[in-house]
Structure formats: structure tokens, C-alpha cells
GROMACS .gro file of C-alpha atoms in nm:
model
  384
    1MET     CA    1   6.181   7.778   8.685
    2SER     CA    2   6.456   7.965   8.500
    3THR     CA    3   6.772   7.795   8.378
    4GLN     CA    4   7.127   7.922   8.430
    5ASP     CA    5   7.431   7.842   8.218
    6THR     CA    6   7.581   7.496   8.254
    7SER     CA    7   7.894   7.454   8.472
    8ARG     CA    8   8.113   7.148   8.495
    9ILE     CA    9   8.087   7.089   8.870
   10LEU     CA   10   7.846   7.226   9.130
   11ILE     CA   11   7.917   7.208   9.504
   12ALA     CA   12   7.645   7.226   9.770
   13GLY     CA   13   7.793   7.372  10.089
   14ALA     CA   14   8.032   7.665  10.134
   15GLY     CA   15   8.178   7.547  10.464
   16PRO     CA   16   8.547   7.451  10.497
   17LEU     CA   17   8.496   7.119  10.318
   18GLY     CA   18   8.301   7.257  10.024
   19LEU     CA   19   8.552   7.537   9.973
   20ALA     CA   20   8.844   7.293   9.995
   21ALA     CA   21   8.674   7.076   9.731
   22ALA     CA   22   8.626   7.377   9.506
   23LEU     CA   23   8.994   7.474   9.532
   24ALA     CA   24   9.119   7.118   9.479
   25LEU     CA   25   8.910   7.076   9.164
   26HIS     CA   26   8.987   7.426   9.036
   27ARG     CA   27   9.356   7.343   9.079
   28HIS     CA   28   9.313   7.077   8.809
   29GLY     CA   29   9.132   7.309   8.571
   30HIS     CA   30   8.768   7.227   8.647
   31GLN     CA   31   8.504   7.498   8.632
   32VAL     CA   32   8.338   7.501   8.973
   33THR     CA   33   8.048   7.690   9.133
   34VAL     CA   34   7.969   7.671   9.506
   35PHE     CA   35   7.618   7.720   9.651
   36ASP     CA   36   7.518   7.759  10.014
   37ALA     CA   37   7.176   7.798  10.173
   38ARG     CA   38   7.312   8.035  10.439
   39SER     CA   39   7.392   8.403  10.411
   40ALA     CA   40   7.760   8.496  10.381
   41ASP     CA   41   7.759   8.637  10.736
   42THR     CA   42   7.605   8.321  10.883
   43ALA     CA   43   7.843   8.093  10.694
   44GLY     CA   44   8.137   8.292  10.834
   45ARG     CA   45   8.029   8.235  11.195
   46ASP     CA   46   8.122   7.868  11.228
   47THR     CA   47   8.174   7.809  11.601
   48ARG     CA   48   8.330   7.464  11.572
   49THR     CA   49   8.690   7.390  11.672
   50LEU     CA   50   8.876   7.159  11.435
   51ALA     CA   51   9.166   6.924  11.503
   52LEU     CA   52   9.363   6.877  11.183
   53SER     CA   53   9.639   6.623  11.129
   54HIS     CA   54   9.973   6.721  10.982
   55GLY     CA   55   9.862   6.539  10.668
   56SER     CA   56   9.564   6.776  10.639
   57ARG     CA   57   9.795   7.072  10.680
   58GLU     CA   58  10.001   6.947  10.386
   59LEU     CA   59   9.690   6.923  10.168
   60LEU     CA   60   9.575   7.272  10.263
   61GLU     CA   61   9.922   7.413  10.195
   62LEU     CA   62   9.902   7.271   9.843
   63LEU     CA   63   9.578   7.468   9.805
   64HIS     CA   64   9.757   7.781   9.940
   65ALA     CA   65   9.492   7.803  10.212
   66TRP     CA   66   9.671   7.708  10.533
   67PRO     CA   67   9.609   7.974  10.806
   68ALA     CA   68   9.940   7.914  10.983
   69SER     CA   69   9.913   8.209  11.221
   70ARG     CA   70   9.572   8.089  11.349
   71ALA     CA   71   9.665   7.724  11.414
   72THR     CA   72   9.795   7.591  11.746
   73PRO     CA   73  10.036   7.299  11.696
   74ILE     CA   74  10.005   6.970  11.885
   75GLU     CA   75  10.361   6.855  11.949
   76HIS     CA   76  10.292   6.576  12.199
   77ILE     CA   77   9.996   6.348  12.273
   78LEU     CA   78   9.962   6.162  12.602
   79VAL     CA   79   9.718   5.868  12.597
   80THR     CA   80   9.596   5.738  12.934
   81GLN     CA   81   9.304   5.548  13.083
   82GLN     CA   82   9.108   5.609  13.401
   83GLY     CA   83   9.108   5.332  13.656
   84GLY     CA   84   9.387   5.129  13.499
   85GLY     CA   85   9.759   5.126  13.428
   86GLY     CA   86   9.946   5.191  13.109
   87GLN     CA   87  10.001   5.502  12.904
   88THR     CA   88  10.178   5.605  12.587
   89ARG     CA   89  10.319   5.931  12.460
   90ILE     CA   90  10.342   6.019  12.092
   91GLU     CA   91  10.596   6.283  11.992
   92ALA     CA   92  10.613   6.491  11.677
   93ALA     CA   93  10.993   6.478  11.691
   94GLU     CA   94  10.981   6.097  11.681
   95GLN     CA   95  10.773   6.120  11.362
   96LYS     CA   96  11.019   6.379  11.223
   97LEU     CA   97  10.736   6.632  11.192
   98PRO     CA   98  10.699   6.988  11.322
   99ALA     CA   99  10.367   6.886  11.481
  100LEU     CA  100  10.137   6.586  11.497
  101GLY     CA  101   9.836   6.806  11.434
  102TYR     CA  102   9.688   7.151  11.474
  103VAL     CA  103   9.385   7.304  11.641
  104LEU     CA  104   9.202   7.601  11.492
  105SER     CA  105   8.855   7.742  11.462
  106ALA     CA  106   8.643   7.636  11.167
  107SER     CA  107   8.569   8.003  11.097
  108ASP     CA  108   8.941   8.082  11.062
  109LEU     CA  109   8.992   7.791  10.824
  110ALA     CA  110   8.684   7.889  10.624
  111ALA     CA  111   8.808   8.249  10.601
  112ALA     CA  112   9.142   8.134  10.459
  113LEU     CA  113   8.966   7.907  10.208
  114ARG     CA  114   8.718   8.180  10.111
  115ALA     CA  115   8.999   8.428  10.052
  116ARG     CA  116   9.176   8.182   9.828
  117ALA     CA  117   8.854   8.099   9.639
  118GLU     CA  118   8.799   8.471   9.577
  119ALA     CA  119   9.157   8.510   9.455
  120GLU     CA  120   9.104   8.219   9.214
  121GLY     CA  121   8.775   8.365   9.087
  122ILE     CA  122   8.561   8.070   9.207
  123PRO     CA  123   8.194   8.177   9.229
  124VAL     CA  124   8.037   8.127   9.575
  125ARG     CA  125   7.665   8.199   9.579
  126HIS     CA  126   7.503   8.230   9.919
  127GLU     CA  127   7.133   8.201  10.000
  128HIS     CA  128   7.087   7.938   9.729
  129ARG     CA  129   6.942   7.616   9.868
  130VAL     CA  130   6.963   7.291   9.668
  131VAL     CA  131   6.607   7.154   9.662
  132SER     CA  132   6.630   6.892   9.387
  133ALA     CA  133   6.876   6.704   9.167
  134ARG     CA  134   6.788   6.497   8.862
  135ALA     CA  135   7.048   6.305   8.662
  136GLU     CA  136   6.991   6.297   8.288
  137ALA     CA  137   7.193   6.181   7.991
  138GLY     CA  138   7.530   6.354   8.012
  139HIS     CA  139   7.444   6.598   8.291
  140ILE     CA  140   7.262   6.661   8.617
  141GLU     CA  141   6.992   6.924   8.660
  142VAL     CA  142   7.002   7.092   9.002
  143GLY     CA  143   6.707   7.293   9.133
  144LEU     CA  144   6.797   7.588   9.355
  145GLU     CA  145   6.584   7.816   9.569
  146SER     CA  146   6.712   8.169   9.514
  147PRO     CA  147   6.722   8.460   9.765
  148ALA     CA  148   6.408   8.607   9.606
  149GLY     CA  149   6.221   8.284   9.670
  150GLY     CA  150   6.206   8.174   9.309
  151LEU     CA  151   6.346   7.853   9.167
  152VAL     CA  152   6.634   7.836   8.923
  153SER     CA  153   6.775   7.534   8.746
  154GLN     CA  154   7.150   7.486   8.712
  155GLY     CA  155   7.294   7.221   8.483
  156ALA     CA  156   7.630   7.052   8.546
  157GLN     CA  157   7.823   6.735   8.481
  158LEU     CA  158   7.867   6.659   8.852
  159LEU     CA  159   7.713   6.761   9.185
  160LEU     CA  160   7.908   6.738   9.512
  161ARG     CA  161   7.703   6.736   9.832
  162CYS     CA  162   7.923   6.870  10.112
  163GLU     CA  163   7.649   6.937  10.367
  164GLY     CA  164   7.360   6.755  10.531
  165ARG     CA  165   7.323   6.428  10.718
  166ILE     CA  166   7.275   6.067  10.604
  167PRO     CA  167   6.911   5.949  10.603
  168ASP     CA  168   6.842   5.621  10.779
  169GLY     CA  169   6.752   5.448  10.454
  170ASP     CA  170   7.087   5.540  10.294
  171ALA     CA  171   7.308   5.423  10.582
  172THR     CA  172   7.472   5.081  10.563
  173ARG     CA  173   7.631   5.107  10.909
  174GLN     CA  174   7.470   5.278  11.206
  175ARG     CA  175   7.553   5.277  11.575
  176ASP     CA  176   7.408   5.492  11.850
  177TYR     CA  177   7.673   5.514  12.121
  178ASP     CA  178   7.423   5.658  12.371
  179GLN     CA  179   7.684   5.924  12.436
  180HIS     CA  180   7.702   6.301  12.394
  181ALA     CA  181   8.008   6.515  12.331
  182LEU     CA  182   8.030   6.802  12.578
  183ILE     CA  183   8.228   7.084  12.418
  184CYS     CA  184   8.393   7.378  12.591
  185LEU     CA  185   8.702   7.595  12.606
  186ALA     CA  186   8.904   7.561  12.926
  187THR     CA  187   9.185   7.758  13.089
  188PRO     CA  188   9.463   7.539  13.237
  189ALA     CA  189   9.631   7.625  13.566
  190SER     CA  190   9.970   7.603  13.393
  191PRO     CA  191  10.075   7.636  13.026
  192HIS     CA  192   9.984   7.331  12.817
  193GLY     CA  193  10.319   7.322  12.636
  194HIS     CA  194  10.145   7.204  12.316
  195LEU     CA  195  10.060   6.875  12.486
  196ALA     CA  196   9.726   6.713  12.397
  197HIS     CA  197   9.557   6.455  12.619
  198GLU     CA  198   9.345   6.160  12.506
  199ARG     CA  199   9.197   6.021  12.827
  200PHE     CA  200   8.984   5.707  12.814
  201THR     CA  201   8.725   5.662  13.087
  202PRO     CA  202   8.452   5.398  13.132
  203ARG     CA  203   8.196   5.664  13.038
  204GLY     CA  204   8.377   5.774  12.723
  205PRO     CA  205   8.697   5.949  12.610
  206ILE     CA  206   8.809   6.301  12.696
  207ALA     CA  207   9.028   6.504  12.461
  208LEU     CA  208   9.216   6.817  12.568
  209LEU     CA  209   9.348   6.996  12.260
  210PRO     CA  210   9.582   7.298  12.289
  211PHE     CA  211   9.402   7.598  12.137
  212GLY     CA  212   9.583   7.927  12.178
  213GLU     CA  213   9.661   7.948  12.550
  214ARG     CA  214   9.358   7.738  12.639
  215TYR     CA  215   9.232   7.388  12.576
  216ALA     CA  216   8.951   7.291  12.341
  217VAL     CA  217   8.775   7.014  12.533
  218VAL     CA  218   8.574   6.725  12.388
  219TRP     CA  219   8.428   6.535  12.684
  220THR     CA  220   8.223   6.224  12.611
  221VAL     CA  221   7.955   6.131  12.865
  222PRO     CA  222   7.647   5.906  12.865
  223ALA     CA  223   7.346   6.075  12.706
  224ALA     CA  224   7.151   6.064  13.033
  225ARG     CA  225   7.424   6.265  13.208
  226ALA     CA  226   7.474   6.522  12.934
  227GLU     CA  227   7.151   6.715  12.992
  228ALA     CA  228   7.214   6.741  13.366
  229LEU     CA  229   7.566   6.873  13.308
  230MET     CA  230   7.444   7.123  13.049
  231GLN     CA  231   7.197   7.257  13.307
  232ALA     CA  232   7.459   7.267  13.585
  233PRO     CA  233   7.662   7.580  13.663
  234ASP     CA  234   8.017   7.612  13.534
  235SER     CA  235   8.158   7.525  13.876
  236ASP     CA  236   7.986   7.184  13.883
  237TRP     CA  237   8.088   7.109  13.525
  238LEU     CA  238   8.448   7.209  13.604
  239THR     CA  239   8.461   6.992  13.918
  240ALA     CA  240   8.332   6.686  13.733
  241LEU     CA  241   8.571   6.739  13.442
  242ASN     CA  242   8.877   6.783  13.665
  243SER     CA  243   8.778   6.470  13.856
  244ALA     CA  244   8.761   6.268  13.533
  245LEU     CA  245   9.105   6.398  13.431
  246GLY     CA  246   9.256   6.262  13.752
  247GLY     CA  247   9.518   6.537  13.785
  248LEU     CA  248   9.663   6.503  13.434
  249ALA     CA  249   9.573   6.867  13.386
  250VAL     CA  250   9.404   7.114  13.620
  251LEU     CA  251   9.148   7.342  13.460
  252THR     CA  252   9.053   7.668  13.629
  253SER     CA  253   8.765   7.800  13.417
  254ILE     CA  254   8.548   7.706  13.120
  255SER     CA  255   8.336   7.884  12.860
  256ASP     CA  256   8.146   7.828  12.533
  257ARG     CA  257   7.970   7.513  12.650
  258ALA     CA  258   7.778   7.304  12.397
  259HIS     CA  259   7.686   6.940  12.334
  260HIS     CA  260   7.568   6.705  12.060
  261PRO     CA  261   7.484   6.332  12.034
  262LEU     CA  262   7.741   6.084  11.903
  263GLY     CA  263   7.704   5.794  11.666
  264LEU     CA  264   7.848   5.613  11.368
  265ARG     CA  265   7.673   5.647  11.034
  266MET     CA  266   7.814   5.538  10.699
  267ARG     CA  267   7.641   5.603  10.367
  268ARG     CA  268   7.580   5.281  10.172
  269GLU     CA  269   7.709   5.437   9.849
  270ILE     CA  270   7.908   5.762   9.840
  271THR     CA  271   7.834   5.812   9.469
  272SER     CA  272   7.527   5.788   9.250
  273ASP     CA  273   7.437   5.912   8.902
  274ARG     CA  274   7.653   6.226   8.866
  275CYS     CA  275   7.655   6.290   9.239
  276VAL     CA  276   7.915   6.248   9.518
  277TRP     CA  277   7.859   6.283   9.893
  278LEU     CA  278   8.146   6.415  10.105
  279GLY     CA  279   8.212   6.483  10.473
  280ASN     CA  280   7.923   6.428  10.714
  281ALA     CA  281   7.699   6.364  10.416
  282ALA     CA  282   7.911   6.053  10.347
  283GLN     CA  283   8.014   5.939  10.694
  284THR     CA  284   7.976   6.057  11.053
  285LEU     CA  285   8.230   5.922  11.302
  286HIS     CA  286   8.281   5.943  11.677
  287PRO     CA  287   8.523   6.231  11.750
  288VAL     CA  288   8.772   6.007  11.934
  289ALA     CA  289   9.116   6.041  11.768
  290GLY     CA  290   8.985   6.333  11.560
  291GLN     CA  291   8.943   6.142  11.234
  292GLY     CA  292   8.623   6.290  11.086
  293PHE     CA  293   8.726   6.615  10.914
  294ASN     CA  294   9.069   6.478  10.825
  295LEU     CA  295   8.907   6.184  10.650
  296ALA     CA  296   8.677   6.424  10.464
  297LEU     CA  297   8.975   6.625  10.337
  298ARG     CA  298   9.136   6.305  10.212
  299ASP     CA  299   8.809   6.222  10.034
  300VAL     CA  300   8.821   6.562   9.862
  301TRP     CA  301   9.183   6.518   9.758
  302GLU     CA  302   9.127   6.169   9.619
  303LEU     CA  303   8.826   6.289   9.421
  304ALA     CA  304   9.026   6.575   9.267
  305GLU     CA  305   9.309   6.335   9.179
  306THR     CA  306   9.064   6.089   9.023
  307LEU     CA  307   8.914   6.362   8.804
  308ILE     CA  308   9.241   6.501   8.669
  309ALA     CA  309   9.204   6.576   8.297
  310ALA     CA  310   8.851   6.430   8.293
  311THR     CA  311   8.641   6.565   8.008
  312ASP     CA  312   8.332   6.434   8.185
  313PRO     CA  313   8.393   6.448   8.563
  314GLY     CA  314   8.053   6.291   8.632
  315SER     CA  315   8.105   5.975   8.429
  316ALA     CA  316   7.997   5.653   8.599
  317ALA     CA  317   8.338   5.490   8.544
  318LEU     CA  318   8.527   5.772   8.716
  319LEU     CA  319   8.290   5.787   9.011
  320ALA     CA  320   8.311   5.410   9.054
  321ARG     CA  321   8.691   5.435   9.055
  322TYR     CA  322   8.679   5.708   9.320
  323SER     CA  323   8.445   5.499   9.537
  324ARG     CA  324   8.681   5.198   9.517
  325ARG     CA  325   8.984   5.411   9.604
  326ARG     CA  326   8.817   5.551   9.916
  327ARG     CA  327   8.688   5.222  10.055
  328LEU     CA  328   8.999   5.123  10.254
  329ASP     CA  329   9.048   5.463  10.417
  330ARG     CA  330   8.680   5.513  10.501
  331GLU     CA  331   8.629   5.166  10.644
  332GLY     CA  332   8.960   5.180  10.828
  333ALA     CA  333   8.884   5.514  10.995
  334ALA     CA  334   8.531   5.407  11.088
  335GLY     CA  335   8.645   5.072  11.222
  336PHE     CA  336   8.931   5.225  11.420
  337THR     CA  337   8.718   5.487  11.596
  338ASP     CA  338   8.437   5.238  11.659
  339LEU     CA  339   8.680   4.989  11.812
  340LEU     CA  340   8.832   5.254  12.039
  341VAL     CA  341   8.493   5.369  12.167
  342ARG     CA  342   8.353   5.022  12.233
  343SER     CA  343   8.668   4.869  12.381
  344PHE     CA  344   8.756   5.162  12.607
  345SER     CA  345   8.405   5.255  12.723
  346THR     CA  346   8.361   4.962  12.960
  347GLU     CA  347   8.444   4.889  13.323
  348LEU     CA  348   8.497   4.514  13.277
  349PRO     CA  349   8.817   4.424  13.468
  350LEU     CA  350   8.953   4.207  13.186
  351MET     CA  351   8.915   4.490  12.934
  352THR     CA  352   9.085   4.731  13.174
  353HIS     CA  353   9.389   4.503  13.189
  354LEU     CA  354   9.390   4.449  12.813
  355ARG     CA  355   9.373   4.823  12.749
  356GLY     CA  356   9.660   4.880  12.988
  357ALA     CA  357   9.866   4.612  12.816
  358GLY     CA  358   9.797   4.772  12.478
  359LEU     CA  359   9.909   5.116  12.596
  360ILE     CA  360  10.223   4.966  12.752
  361ALA     CA  361  10.301   4.786  12.425
  362LEU     CA  362  10.264   5.111  12.227
  363ASP     CA  363  10.493   5.290  12.469
  364ALA     CA  364  10.755   5.012  12.471
  365PHE     CA  365  10.781   4.952  12.095
  366PRO     CA  366  10.856   5.265  11.890
  367PRO     CA  367  10.789   5.095  11.550
  368LEU     CA  368  10.437   5.002  11.664
  369ARG     CA  369  10.379   5.353  11.796
  370GLN     CA  370  10.505   5.501  11.471
  371PHE     CA  371  10.277   5.270  11.271
  372VAL     CA  372   9.970   5.390  11.465
  373ALA     CA  373  10.074   5.756  11.451
  374LYS     CA  374  10.129   5.758  11.076
  375ARG     CA  375   9.791   5.597  11.007
  376MET     CA  376   9.623   5.861  11.223
  377ILE     CA  377   9.811   6.142  11.047
  378TYR     CA  378   9.786   6.024  10.687
  379GLY     CA  379   9.513   5.759  10.678
  380ALA     CA  380   9.542   5.499  10.403
  381ARG     CA  381   9.799   5.714  10.223
  382ALA     CA  382  10.050   5.589  10.481
  383TRP     CA  383   9.996   5.220  10.408
  384PRO     CA  384  10.294   5.050  10.238
   0.00000   0.00000   0.00000
């Protein structure tokens, strides 16, 4: 195993989160190197669609990596429930914002971040897989599998893991919702007018997110139904989806169908000796209310702020401080999404009435609606 020169901070994962972390840390003068197991071409073909809050846009603008021309603004959100009364509408104008959020492809965001990383001279090394990490006195030794198949060792003061999942043994909170997210792009019969829908049904929530002239759809269904729908023709899928929407929007065609299981998984500790886990490697949330990637960006920003002027960014005291600072936001986002899923995914008559009353209260009391909207947009940063 050969040894490369020591860098201050190494980042595993050159997706949007890893690149955002690199830029945020570089902004404060840290020497950063990014590694990714994928080839550059593969990393650039990220097929996900992301829903970013206005707060995330502000963070990306500070990194000079906001792809404004590629983002579709969400100016209004209508929240409804199937089989019960009550609804509420959240308006960007009421929050005094140009938009509540934005929808864009992960590949477009990654391209903007990559371009900025190149302009800043941040090294991004593809086809380098992290295979080991060993903390030692004053540094961490990271083993990498190189494109030629050999092993190299890279020393650093801190390793950020921005890819991978949480092993069962490292998770302090786990919940299998027995649901799958069905993903597709859908063409509406009439222009969406930058209106997003969050529709709660007894089988799980449905989100329609304006994406160009179409909708990006996240449709939650029981796991047992997901496979049957994935095997069904587009016409059957479309009929079932329009039925669940109850006329709120009429969709005429769909494409790019995919699905994945849903659950809650929180890492017991998001730091260890000279190592920090970020994004899905730290927490995986249900996609309801679109909190996951926005929370991850806030994690990145808080870490960069914690490490300002740090001569040793991997010191135990600094990492402990970062972990404490992120506890409220992480637990709040996880608890909020978990509560929404469990309280709205039931057909009990009492819960239907309670949900309706809650939506009516949000619609009737602007201060309460503003409170909820700001926490969704900014997370714990919005708390007094």
C-alpha cells in the first residue's frame, strides 16, 4: 500500500452533498480532497429529482453554486387529505419569499457544484473507493482502492462520509413503514402554475412537485401494492394515481417510473474518532415534506461553521460540539416526518376528524401556518 500526501479533510462521495461539503469547507480555508467510487460519467448521471427549500437555495447561493435557470420554483403548496375535510394553503408571498422551495434534477445541481469545485481548484478523484479508515493520534489513515486496483493510503485530520447507508448495529432509531415510494414524471392536463400538492391518503402521502412543465411525483403506497403497480402498464398506474388525487390535478401521461422502500433510520452517533457521517449515512427520513436533503445541507453548513479557523478540524472537542448543535434539527426533522406518516396513514375515523381539524386550524390562523412553514424552510435555524 502506497501513501499519498496528507490533506486536512477527505470527503467520501462526490454527489451533490459531498461537493457542497467540499465547497463549504473550502470557503473557510480548509484543504479538501473529494473521492468517489464511481467514474465521472456515472456520477454525473444522477436520475433523482430534488425538492429544495428556500433556505437550501440561500446556502447554495453563498457557495456560488445555485443553478437558478434549472430550478422550478414552488410558489404555493396545497395540503389536503383523502376521505376527510380540511385543507390548508401555504403561500410564498405570505412568507415574503420569492418561492417556498424549488425542484430540480440532482444531476443539474451536481453539475453546478462540480463546476464551482473545479473553479476553486478542489481535487475530485473518481474511481477511488474508501475501503478502510483507521484513526490514530492526530490524524486518520484512509485506505483507498485506486482505478488500477491497487491500494493507496491517504492521511488526513478528518474524514467525511457523504455516501452509504446506516448499518443496523449503528442505528439508534429504526422504523419500517412497510411503504414504497413510487416515483415518476407526469404531464398535467393544465399548467400547474407553480402549485405543489401534498395529499395525505390512508395508504400514504402523495406529493406533486412542479418540475419544468410537468410534475415530479412521489406516490407512497403499501409495499405489497408497489410491485403490482410497477408491473402494470402506464395506463393502469395513471388511473390509480388520478383516482388517489381525487380531481385536485388531472394527469395525462407519465414516464420515468421507479420505486424504493421507505423507512426511518437514525445513526446513533454522527461522529466518531476523526470521522463525520452526513446525509443518508447519518439519517434516512421518509420523503413526506421533503426534509431529507435539506436537512443534510444544514448539517454540512453547521459543520463548516463549527470548523471555522480550526487548526485541527478533526479534534474530539470540535466534533462533539458539532454533534450537539445538530441534535435539535435532526431529531425535530425526524420526529416531524415520522409523526406525519403515522398520523395520516390510517383510516380510523377519529384520526380523520383530528387531521381535518388540524388542517382547518392551519388555514384559519396565519401565525400558526407561518410557524410551520418557516420550520420546514429553515429547520432549527428558524427557532427563536
